[in-house]
Amino acid sequence: MEMSGEYSIDAPIAEVWAALNDIEILKVCIPGCEELEQVSETEMTAKVALKIGPVKARFNGVVTFENITPPEGYSIVGEGQGGVAGFAKGGADVRLVEDGDKTVLTYQAKAQVGGKIAQLGSRLIKSTAAKLADKFFKNFRDALVAEVASA
Amino acid sequence: MTEVSMTVNGKPVKADVPDNTLLVQFIRENLRLTGTHVGCDTSQCGACVVHLNGKAVKSCATLAVAANGADVTTIEGLANGEMHPMQTAFKENHGLQCGFCTPGMIMTATDMVARYDANGKELTEAAIREELEGNICRCTGYHNIVKAIADGASKMASS
Amino acid sequence: MSEGIGARVLRKEDKRFLIGKGRYTDDIIEQNQAYAAFVRSPHAHAIVKSIDASAAEAMDGVVAVLNGAGLTGDGIGNIICGWGVTSKDGSPMNMGAWSALATDKVRYVGDAVAIVIADSIDQARLAAEAVEVDYEALPVVVQSDAALEDGAPQIHENAPNNLIFDWEIGEEDATDTALAGAAYTTEMDIVNNRLSPNAMEPRAAIATFNEADDHYTLYTTSQNPHVARLVLSAFYNVAPEHKLRVIAPDVGGGFGSKIYIYPEEIACLWASMKTNRSVKWTSDRTEAFLTDAHGRDHITHAKIGFDKDHKIVGLKVDTKANLGAYMSLFSSATPTYLYATLLSGQYNIANIHCNVKAVYTNTVPVDAYRGAGRPEASYVMERMMETAAREMGVSPTELRRKNFVQEFPHQTPVIMAYDSGDFAANQDQAMKAADYADFEARRTEAASRGKLRGIGFSNYIEACGIAPSAAVGSLGAGVGLWESAEVRVNPVGTIEVLTGSHSHGQGHETTFAQIVAERFGLPTENIQIVHGDTDKVQFGMGTYGSRSGAVGMSAIVKAMDKVEAKVKKIGAHVLEASEDDIIIEDGAVKVKGTDKQMLWHEVGLAAYTAHNIPEGMEPGLKETSFYDPSNFTFPAGCYICEVEVDPETGTTEIVQFVASDDFGTIINPMIVEGQVHGGIAQGIGQALLEGVVYDDSGQLLSASYMDYTMPRADDLPSYSVHHQSTECPGNPLGMKGCGEAGAIGSPPAVINAITDAIGNNDLSMPATPAKVWAAIQAASAKQAAE
Ligand code: FES
Ligand code: FES
């Protein structure tokens, strides 16, 4: 399934780009994120707890950054194993465009799930995934704006 | 673990069970009353229907602790020395084949008849079919189940 | 005789089910019982790189975590398909290896990788979640046509292009010539949707290894416990046959899905030996959707030709059959010998050719499901006939009638030799019951209410009484398909019948007792039917293919013949009469024309005391028969479905469903009607509601009752069921079989009715409101354009 969105963020592009690469910010913004650790320049490991439809799952996964072009954007590719709940994999292209002293963030994401989540939650996945993506970028905008305000 | 106690088929029962124990597990595993069946994992087939304080519930969608203190009737408790009129009606109308859905069907049916009776409504064929929305039978094609329930309703009325 | 043949005897087995005392596999608890949970692949196609069970093994209550390497290491054999089908080029079918627990590769979502044994079911499930399997995902293919394309993912090494076999039947050249010379032809693409059987009792197994005797006991949800034992022992090397007892207690429906021996039974037996515990596994519904063999899934192109008088001159059919990721026990026979051999339908067709390609895909194995091949054949044939009638502008009933086979025996060009039938009589009966003459008035009346009313026909024929052993052996079957019975008259005159048939809803305990009651003039309450236990019953091939009447009961008749012969000898001896003058009636052995008699129990007693039996006669009164049928039987009939479609929503309501069946002799009409009702419901389910959905990555999206639409009471009508029978000449009771007819005959009737109502023939199953609505829109757009 495919998702996309656009957010206007009240912060200059350099700060948005920095935040997109700040693991502490990402960690608080990812819905259900329990752990996020940098293992190399472009690789992180993550633990995320999610509920999709009737299925609860804790995903252990690896997230990598690709096509990094500061400060215009990058692609994130991830894959998580949720035990018997199944697996999820996907990726997102994130683009930043300067808009005066604001920044417009757009993303295009693709996701695929397997196992019990697909079997029991299939009708709910699309809306859940869209909601989660939206939640992440909203959290991200709010966290960033809050940080800019407090700085 | 939580201690639950309830009355099942007129007998007081009590056990320590994990909090997440479903009523159907309690009935089948702890009490060894295996007439109540499990046919699905999404509360949609009705094989597990029992009466909780006189009302039909899906025991796979009820926690045992939620039935604490309640009065539970299972298929084993329905007959009272001789078969309940609804049980007789299922037999006489060939309303069962493999028998797996049957306990749930009968518990649903007796509840249905009682409710319609209490509300003074007529239990038509269409109403029976609609009321069976939560009970799946793969064998009978429902034709004889519907007939059996209508017949059971009149048997219950005259008994 | 009120309880004999033809009587609507209420079922003897009902009481235990009605009072909650049925005994299904999951109701049984063995001493020292542990619980199994399976670790299943979430990927449709992947290499299993490693399995780490250390965390799981350390968890509370975990007894063992066992995997495929251990299983194959202990010599447990691969799961096999028991019917060898040969490709048209003479090569054998390409059967890929199927280990009960995957070793190197998983090939469908749900493929078992490991079995976890623990003290409680919750502990087993939790530990199964903790088993870490490292998969390397591979490309996936789920549709049979896509799987055959060049470059498609390869599922088994020994099946290039995923082709299992490329089989044909009939004369291709003659058929092509006939079609080339036809005055009219009709061509169609026809898809037979994939179904999940959904017996309401999920599969279950309890395996117990007894170390002291080196002996195994398996309780399992099986339609054929002896076949299970044979295969488990001869092919899977789980235990030698005499050290393995298989019991199929009460079984909550089967519909074919409980014929097969699945990985779980094998793994539980093996795990019981490894852990020295009884090992119990009960499927949940999601697992059932993922692992029970599915049914149907054909993609077909067909062409039929008629001469200028509308007589059929030829039929050519090309089918791709999706067999899933592995070949299940009868999977090869279903789309070949149970399908293409019925493509002559009820019609006289000189030239038929059918080509079937069987294909591997990354989906659960596909095998026989109620009807098995015959619903697919009748769907092709009856959709074609109705469509051809519309295209030629003739009456669909007249077109059929003109082409009916009328003389018997009738040899079709596709193996089957029909032995009896009166197809026109069934059609007449159904048309009368449906008040066809008045249909147009009903259509007009419905139109005045804004509803589209349509009527559809289906004249099905099927082959049951499966099957003459030598015949099926010559076609590749790995077993004989006879049946056995033992009739045991006790010293007090009560009777036990031990049968190799298995009842999982069919009412054998009643029907079988009725034929014994009829023969000896005894009440059915004195007759007990014993089945489902390999330690009790001599042997048996089990219940499927509507064979328990025509084959199972014939075996009982043959055993009763032997009992009768012995009883007559004893009677003649004791009553000092000639054997020819002895008759058996009303529970007594009598000397014709006199008042001399022995009561039935006196005969039993005489046989067992052996104080006064003919010289040289062995004591006792117990006879066995192994009955091998001489031909298939051919139930047939005419189904009429009448629908009303709401053009606003595309919703279909079945307003009338009429069946007229020819089942030969009917023992218990009540039970037979029940079988027809259930079959029709499954057929209507297929036509309107049911369909298995895999996404492109092989994820099963229809894995619960939220997404797989089971027919419910308010989706279905009451049925108008009638019989118009011709006796089957092939077996002693004249029976044909009734278990599958409903599921075979009904889908084309429903689709023919809807397409008639909406005026668009382009409609596939399941005909959901969305599809029907779209078809209505397409039809009106086309009309507007014209
Ligand atoms: S088991 Fe309770 S509804 Fe299916
Ligand atoms: S009788 Fe078998 S499911 Fe209803």
CSV table of N, CA and C in Angstrom, one decimal, chain C residues 780-786:
chain,number,residue,atom,x,y,z
C,780,SER,N,-25.7,-1.5,-18.9
C,780,SER,CA,-26.5,-0.4,-19.4
C,780,SER,C,-25.6,0.6,-20.2
C,781,ALA,N,-24.3,0.6,-19.9
C,781,ALA,CA,-23.4,1.5,-20.7
C,781,ALA,C,-23.4,1.0,-22.1
C,782,LYS,N,-23.3,-0.4,-22.2
C,782,LYS,CA,-23.3,-1.0,-23.5
C,782,LYS,C,-24.6,-0.8,-24.3
C,783,GLN,N,-25.6,-0.9,-23.6
C,783,GLN,CA,-26.9,-0.6,-24.2
C,783,GLN,C,-27.1,0.8,-24.7
C,784,ALA,N,-26.6,1.7,-23.9
C,784,ALA,CA,-26.7,3.1,-24.3
C,784,ALA,C,-25.8,3.4,-25.5
C,785,ALA,N,-24.7,2.7,-25.6
C,785,ALA,CA,-23.8,2.9,-26.7
C,785,ALA,C,-24.4,2.3,-28.0
C,786,GLU,N,-25.2,1.3,-27.9
C,786,GLU,CA,-25.7,0.7,-29.1
C,786,GLU,C,-26.9,1.4,-29.8
